[in-house]
Coordinates of C-alpha atoms in Angstrom, one line a residue:
K20 CA 20.7 -9.2 25.7
N21 CA 23.6 -10.1 27.9
S22 CA 25.6 -11.4 25.0
T23 CA 25.0 -8.1 23.1
M24 CA 26.3 -6.2 26.1
R25 CA 29.3 -8.3 26.3
G26 CA 30.0 -7.9 22.6
S27 CA 29.7 -4.1 22.9
K28 CA 32.3 -3.8 25.6
K29 CA 35.6 -2.4 24.4
S30 CA 38.9 -3.6 25.8
L31 CA 40.8 -0.9 27.6
V32 CA 44.5 -0.3 26.9
S33 CA 46.8 1.0 29.5
I34 CA 48.8 4.1 28.5
T35 CA 51.9 2.2 29.4
E36 CA 51.1 -0.1 26.5
F37 CA 50.9 2.8 23.9
P38 CA 53.3 2.5 21.0
C39 CA 56.5 4.4 21.4
E40 CA 55.6 6.8 18.5
I41 CA 52.4 7.8 20.3
L42 CA 54.2 8.2 23.7
L43 CA 56.8 10.5 22.0
I44 CA 54.0 12.7 20.7
I45 CA 52.4 12.9 24.1
F46 CA 55.6 13.6 25.9
G47 CA 56.3 16.4 23.4
Y48 CA 53.5 18.4 24.9
L49 CA 55.0 18.2 28.4
G50 CA 57.2 20.7 30.1
H51 CA 60.6 19.8 31.4
L52 CA 59.4 19.5 35.0
D53 CA 56.7 17.0 34.0
L54 CA 59.3 15.1 31.9
K55 CA 61.4 14.7 35.0
N56 CA 58.5 12.9 36.6
V57 CA 58.0 10.8 33.5
L58 CA 61.5 9.5 33.8
L59 CA 60.6 7.9 37.2
V60 CA 57.4 6.0 36.0
C61 CA 59.0 2.9 34.4
M62 CA 62.0 1.8 32.4
K63 CA 60.0 2.1 29.1
W64 CA 59.0 5.6 29.8
K65 CA 62.4 6.5 31.0
M66 CA 63.9 5.3 27.8
M67 CA 61.4 7.3 25.8
A68 CA 61.7 10.5 27.9
E69 CA 65.4 10.4 27.4
D70 CA 64.9 11.4 23.8
P71 CA 67.2 14.4 23.2
N72 CA 64.6 16.1 21.0
L73 CA 62.3 16.5 24.0
W74 CA 65.0 18.4 25.9
S75 CA 66.6 20.4 23.0
D76 CA 65.1 23.7 24.1
C77 CA 65.9 23.2 27.8
E78 CA 68.2 25.7 29.6
L79 CA 70.7 24.2 32.0
I80 CA 70.8 26.2 35.2
L81 CA 73.8 25.9 37.5
D82 CA 74.8 27.7 40.6
Q83 CA 77.9 27.9 42.8
E84 CA 77.3 24.5 44.3
N85 CA 76.9 22.5 41.0
K86 CA 78.6 24.6 38.4
D87 CA 81.5 22.0 38.2
D88 CA 78.9 19.4 37.0
L89 CA 78.6 21.1 33.6
E90 CA 80.5 18.5 31.6
E91 CA 78.7 15.7 33.3
C92 CA 75.3 17.3 32.5
L93 CA 76.2 17.8 28.8
E94 CA 77.2 14.1 28.5
L95 CA 73.7 12.9 29.6
K96 CA 71.8 11.5 26.6
R97 CA 68.8 13.7 27.2
F98 CA 70.9 16.9 27.1
S99 CA 72.9 16.0 24.0
K100 CA 71.2 18.7 22.0
V101 CA 71.0 21.4 24.7
N102 CA 72.8 24.6 23.8
K103 CA 71.5 27.0 26.5
L104 CA 73.3 27.5 29.8
K105 CA 72.6 29.8 32.8
F106 CA 74.9 30.4 35.7
Y107 CA 73.2 31.9 38.8
K108 CA 75.1 33.7 41.5
A109 CA 78.3 31.7 40.8
K110 CA 81.9 32.7 41.1
L111 CA 83.3 31.8 37.7
N112 CA 86.9 31.1 36.8
C113 CA 88.9 30.6 33.7
Q114 CA 88.3 26.9 33.6
D115 CA 84.6 27.4 33.5
F116 CA 84.9 29.5 30.4
I117 CA 87.3 27.1 28.8
K118 CA 84.7 24.3 29.3
I119 CA 82.0 26.4 27.7
S120 CA 84.3 27.2 24.8
N121 CA 84.9 23.5 24.2
S122 CA 81.2 22.6 24.5
R123 CA 78.2 23.0 22.2
I124 CA 76.8 25.8 24.3
R125 CA 75.7 28.8 22.2
F126 CA 73.5 30.8 24.5
L127 CA 74.9 31.9 27.9
N128 CA 73.3 33.8 30.7
M129 CA 75.3 34.8 33.7
Q130 CA 72.9 36.2 36.3
K131 CA 74.5 38.0 39.2
C132 CA 77.8 36.1 38.8
N133 CA 81.3 37.2 39.8
L134 CA 83.6 37.2 36.8
K135 CA 86.4 39.3 38.2
G136 CA 88.7 36.3 38.6
V137 CA 88.5 35.4 34.9
Q138 CA 91.4 36.3 32.6
P139 CA 90.2 38.9 30.0
K140 CA 91.5 36.8 27.1
D141 CA 89.6 33.7 28.3
L142 CA 86.4 35.6 28.8
S143 CA 86.7 37.3 25.4
K144 CA 87.5 34.1 23.6
C145 CA 84.5 32.3 25.1
V146 CA 82.0 35.1 24.6
N147 CA 83.0 35.6 21.0
S148 CA 82.5 31.9 20.2
L149 CA 78.9 32.1 21.3
E150 CA 75.8 33.5 19.6
K151 CA 73.9 35.0 22.6
V152 CA 75.4 36.3 25.8
D153 CA 73.6 38.1 28.7
F154 CA 75.8 39.4 31.5
D155 CA 72.6 40.0 33.6
H156 CA 74.0 42.2 36.4
S157 CA 77.3 40.2 36.8
R158 CA 80.4 41.7 38.3
T159 CA 83.3 42.5 35.9
S160 CA 86.2 44.9 35.8
S161 CA 86.6 47.8 33.4
F162 CA 89.6 46.1 31.9
Q163 CA 87.7 42.9 31.2
L164 CA 84.9 44.8 29.4
K165 CA 87.5 46.9 27.4
C166 CA 89.2 43.7 26.2
L167 CA 85.9 42.0 25.4
L168 CA 84.6 44.9 23.4
T169 CA 87.9 45.4 21.6
S170 CA 87.9 41.7 20.6
I171 CA 84.3 41.9 19.3
T172 CA 85.4 44.6 16.8
E173 CA 88.1 42.1 15.5
E174 CA 86.1 38.9 15.1
T175 CA 83.0 37.5 16.7
H176 CA 80.1 35.0 16.3
L177 CA 77.9 37.1 18.6
K178 CA 74.4 38.0 17.4
Y179 CA 73.0 39.1 20.8
L180 CA 74.7 40.9 23.7
D181 CA 73.1 42.2 26.8
L182 CA 75.3 44.6 28.9
S183 CA 72.4 46.4 30.6
D184 CA 73.3 48.0 33.9
M185 CA 77.0 47.3 33.4
D186 CA 79.4 50.1 34.2
L187 CA 80.7 51.1 30.8
S188 CA 81.8 54.6 31.7
N189 CA 85.5 53.9 31.1
I190 CA 85.1 52.3 27.7
D191 CA 86.4 54.3 24.7
P192 CA 83.4 55.7 22.8
Y193 CA 84.7 54.5 19.4
I194 CA 85.4 51.0 20.6
L195 CA 82.0 50.7 22.1
G196 CA 80.4 52.2 19.0
Q197 CA 82.2 49.7 16.8
A198 CA 81.4 46.7 19.0
V199 CA 77.7 47.6 19.2
N200 CA 77.5 47.9 15.4
T201 CA 79.1 44.5 14.9
I202 CA 76.2 42.7 16.6
E203 CA 72.6 42.3 15.5
E204 CA 70.9 42.9 18.8
V205 CA 72.4 44.8 21.8
H206 CA 70.8 45.8 25.1
L207 CA 72.3 48.7 27.0
G208 CA 69.4 49.7 29.2
M209 CA 70.5 51.5 32.4
E210 CA 67.9 50.9 35.0
A211 CA 70.3 50.9 38.0
Q212 CA 73.5 52.2 36.4
A213 CA 74.6 55.6 35.2
S214 CA 73.8 56.4 31.6
L215 CA 76.2 55.9 28.8
T216 CA 78.2 59.1 28.1
T217 CA 77.2 61.5 25.3
N218 CA 80.3 60.6 23.4
Q219 CA 79.6 56.9 23.6
L220 CA 76.0 57.3 22.5
T221 CA 77.0 59.6 19.7
A222 CA 79.6 57.1 18.5
I223 CA 77.0 54.3 18.4
F224 CA 74.5 56.4 16.4
A225 CA 77.0 58.0 14.1
L226 CA 78.5 54.7 13.1
L227 CA 75.0 53.2 12.7
A228 CA 73.9 56.2 10.5
H229 CA 77.0 56.2 8.3
Y230 CA 78.5 52.8 8.6
S231 CA 77.1 50.9 5.6
T232 CA 78.2 47.5 6.9
S233 CA 76.7 47.9 10.4
K234 CA 75.0 44.7 11.5
L235 CA 73.0 46.3 14.3
K236 CA 69.2 45.8 13.9
K237 CA 67.8 45.9 17.4
L238 CA 68.9 48.3 20.2
N239 CA 67.7 48.8 23.7
L240 CA 68.7 52.1 25.4
N241 CA 66.1 52.4 28.0
K242 CA 66.7 55.1 30.7
N243 CA 69.8 56.5 29.0
V244 CA 70.4 60.3 28.8
L245 CA 70.4 61.3 25.1
Y246 CA 70.1 65.1 25.6
N247 CA 73.4 66.0 23.9
V248 CA 73.4 63.5 21.1
P249 CA 73.1 65.5 17.9
S250 CA 69.4 65.4 16.9
D251 CA 70.1 64.6 13.2
I252 CA 72.5 61.7 14.0
L253 CA 70.1 60.3 16.6
A254 CA 67.1 60.4 14.3
S255 CA 69.0 58.9 11.4
G256 CA 70.5 56.2 13.5
V257 CA 67.2 55.2 15.2
N258 CA 65.5 54.9 11.8
K259 CA 68.3 52.6 10.5
L260 CA 67.3 50.1 13.1
E261 CA 64.5 47.5 12.8
R262 CA 63.7 47.6 16.5
A263 CA 64.4 50.4 19.0
S264 CA 63.6 50.6 22.6
L265 CA 63.8 54.1 24.0
C266 CA 61.6 53.7 27.1
A267 CA 62.1 56.5 29.7
V268 CA 65.1 58.1 27.9
D269 CA 65.9 61.7 28.6
V270 CA 65.6 63.6 25.4
F271 CA 64.8 67.1 24.1
Q272 CA 61.6 67.7 22.3
E273 CA 63.6 68.5 19.1
Q274 CA 65.1 65.1 19.2
I275 CA 61.7 63.4 19.5
I276 CA 60.3 65.5 16.7
D277 CA 63.2 64.6 14.4
I278 CA 62.9 60.9 15.1
F279 CA 59.2 60.9 14.0
E280 CA 59.8 63.2 11.0
V281 CA 62.4 60.9 9.6
L282 CA 60.2 57.9 10.5
A283 CA 57.4 59.4 8.4
E284 CA 59.6 59.9 5.4
K285 CA 61.8 56.8 5.3
T286 CA 62.6 54.2 7.9
N287 CA 63.7 50.6 8.5
L288 CA 61.9 50.6 11.9
K289 CA 59.4 47.8 12.5
S290 CA 59.1 48.3 16.2
L291 CA 59.6 51.4 18.5
D292 CA 59.1 51.6 22.2
I293 CA 58.8 55.3 23.1
S294 CA 57.1 54.8 26.4
K295 CA 57.2 57.4 29.2
S296 CA 57.9 60.2 26.7
N297 CA 56.3 63.6 26.0
L298 CA 55.1 63.6 22.4
V299 CA 53.0 66.7 22.4
N300 CA 55.3 68.5 19.9
V301 CA 55.4 65.7 17.4
Q302 CA 53.7 66.6 14.2
P303 CA 50.3 64.9 14.2
K304 CA 50.8 63.5 10.6
S305 CA 54.1 62.0 11.6
L306 CA 52.6 60.4 14.7
I307 CA 49.7 59.0 12.7
K308 CA 52.1 57.6 10.1
A309 CA 53.9 55.7 12.9
V310 CA 50.7 54.4 14.4
S311 CA 49.2 53.2 11.1
T312 CA 52.3 51.7 9.4
M313 CA 54.6 50.3 12.0
E314 CA 54.4 46.6 13.0
E315 CA 54.6 47.7 16.7
L316 CA 54.5 51.1 18.4
I317 CA 54.6 51.0 22.2
M318 CA 53.3 54.2 23.8
M319 CA 52.9 53.4 27.5
D320 CA 52.4 56.5 29.8
V321 CA 53.1 59.1 27.1
Q322 CA 51.6 62.6 26.7
I323 CA 49.8 63.6 23.5
T324 CA 47.8 66.7 22.6
K325 CA 44.0 66.7 22.0
E326 CA 44.5 67.0 18.3
Q327 CA 46.9 64.0 18.2
Y328 CA 44.5 62.0 20.4
L329 CA 41.5 62.7 18.1
L330 CA 43.4 61.9 14.9
I331 CA 44.6 58.6 16.4
R332 CA 41.0 57.8 17.4
K333 CA 39.9 58.5 13.8
E334 CA 42.7 56.2 12.5
V335 CA 42.3 53.2 14.8
G336 CA 38.9 53.7 16.5
D337 CA 37.9 54.7 20.0
F338 CA 40.5 54.1 22.7
S339 CA 40.7 55.1 26.4
Y340 CA 43.2 57.4 28.0
N341 CA 44.7 57.4 31.5
R342 CA 43.9 61.0 32.4
T343 CA 43.8 64.5 31.0
Y344 CA 45.6 67.7 32.0
S345 CA 43.5 70.8 31.8
L346 CA 43.8 74.6 32.4
N347 CA 40.7 76.6 32.8
D348 CA 38.5 73.7 31.7
T349 CA 40.6 73.4 28.5
I350 CA 42.3 70.1 27.9
L351 CA 46.0 70.6 27.3
Y352 CA 47.0 67.0 26.7
Y353 CA 46.2 63.4 27.3
S354 CA 48.1 60.7 29.1
V355 CA 47.7 57.4 27.2
S356 CA 49.1 53.9 27.5
K357 CA 48.6 51.9 24.3
K358 CA 50.4 49.4 22.1
F359 CA 49.6 49.6 18.4
T360 CA 50.3 46.8 15.9
S361 CA 49.9 47.6 12.2
G362 CA 47.4 50.3 12.8
K363 CA 45.3 48.4 15.4
I364 CA 45.1 48.7 19.1
C365 CA 46.8 45.7 20.8
D366 CA 45.4 44.6 24.2
T367 CA 48.4 44.7 26.6
K368 CA 46.6 43.0 29.5

């Protein structure tokens, strides 16, 4: 009996003795903070955890105190495939952007940085050599932005640009329109800054609607004032996009109606965020077409009529509403917050 028990015992193998191939698979499931701890376990694990493939999607984050360590960081074996960089609350200079231009960095985020000491030509050269740039509430001068946007119209590798909440009021409308239409994805939401001007917005949509070589596919204009943009140009431009975010924009009912009428007939739109809008005057058939055919329709805190509400329920099934607005016990309209994906309600929780 005892010999049987001894024979059934299995030898235990320490995880430190696992083959390197197995360890790499295990380490691949760890986040970067856990990988930092793995580096400290033993020399074998340190060598394995230094594999550049484990860190390739890492974003380097530097602030004012350590921003000068950029080159040293990029020379580390583990970071040899890293191409994402974020500066946080740093005062950047020309030398910083020259370093970035000469590195393999392709994605740059500058959160709350001060760029006013950077020569416009150095800033423009660096930004145009990258694929994705987010200015993220950084401080710049009007002249820097003018030079940057002008240079984008001439030649750029940019595919993504975020200038949300940047003061663009002094930028020539045509230059801004051209620059925006040269990039695949642009964010110009104005949460804390004044809206783009009517002429700037009109230039963006006019070039988008009529410029056959426009590269613009995704546009965020949240909280901009679109009142005086010609309705036909706005509707045509929006429907030339693949993704449009028009959350909390100021528009006339005619403009909203035209956007949905064009959408119902012919559109490139796959995703539309029309949250915090009044849709009560949109033709029910146009709204239903959008709900049933679009890959994504975001309608958070929007107002719709009882007829629209009942038709959407018939199309997608029962769904709740936030509240109703009534007069003399007659429901005038519903407030709803829903996201629809290909004709189905998507749980946003």
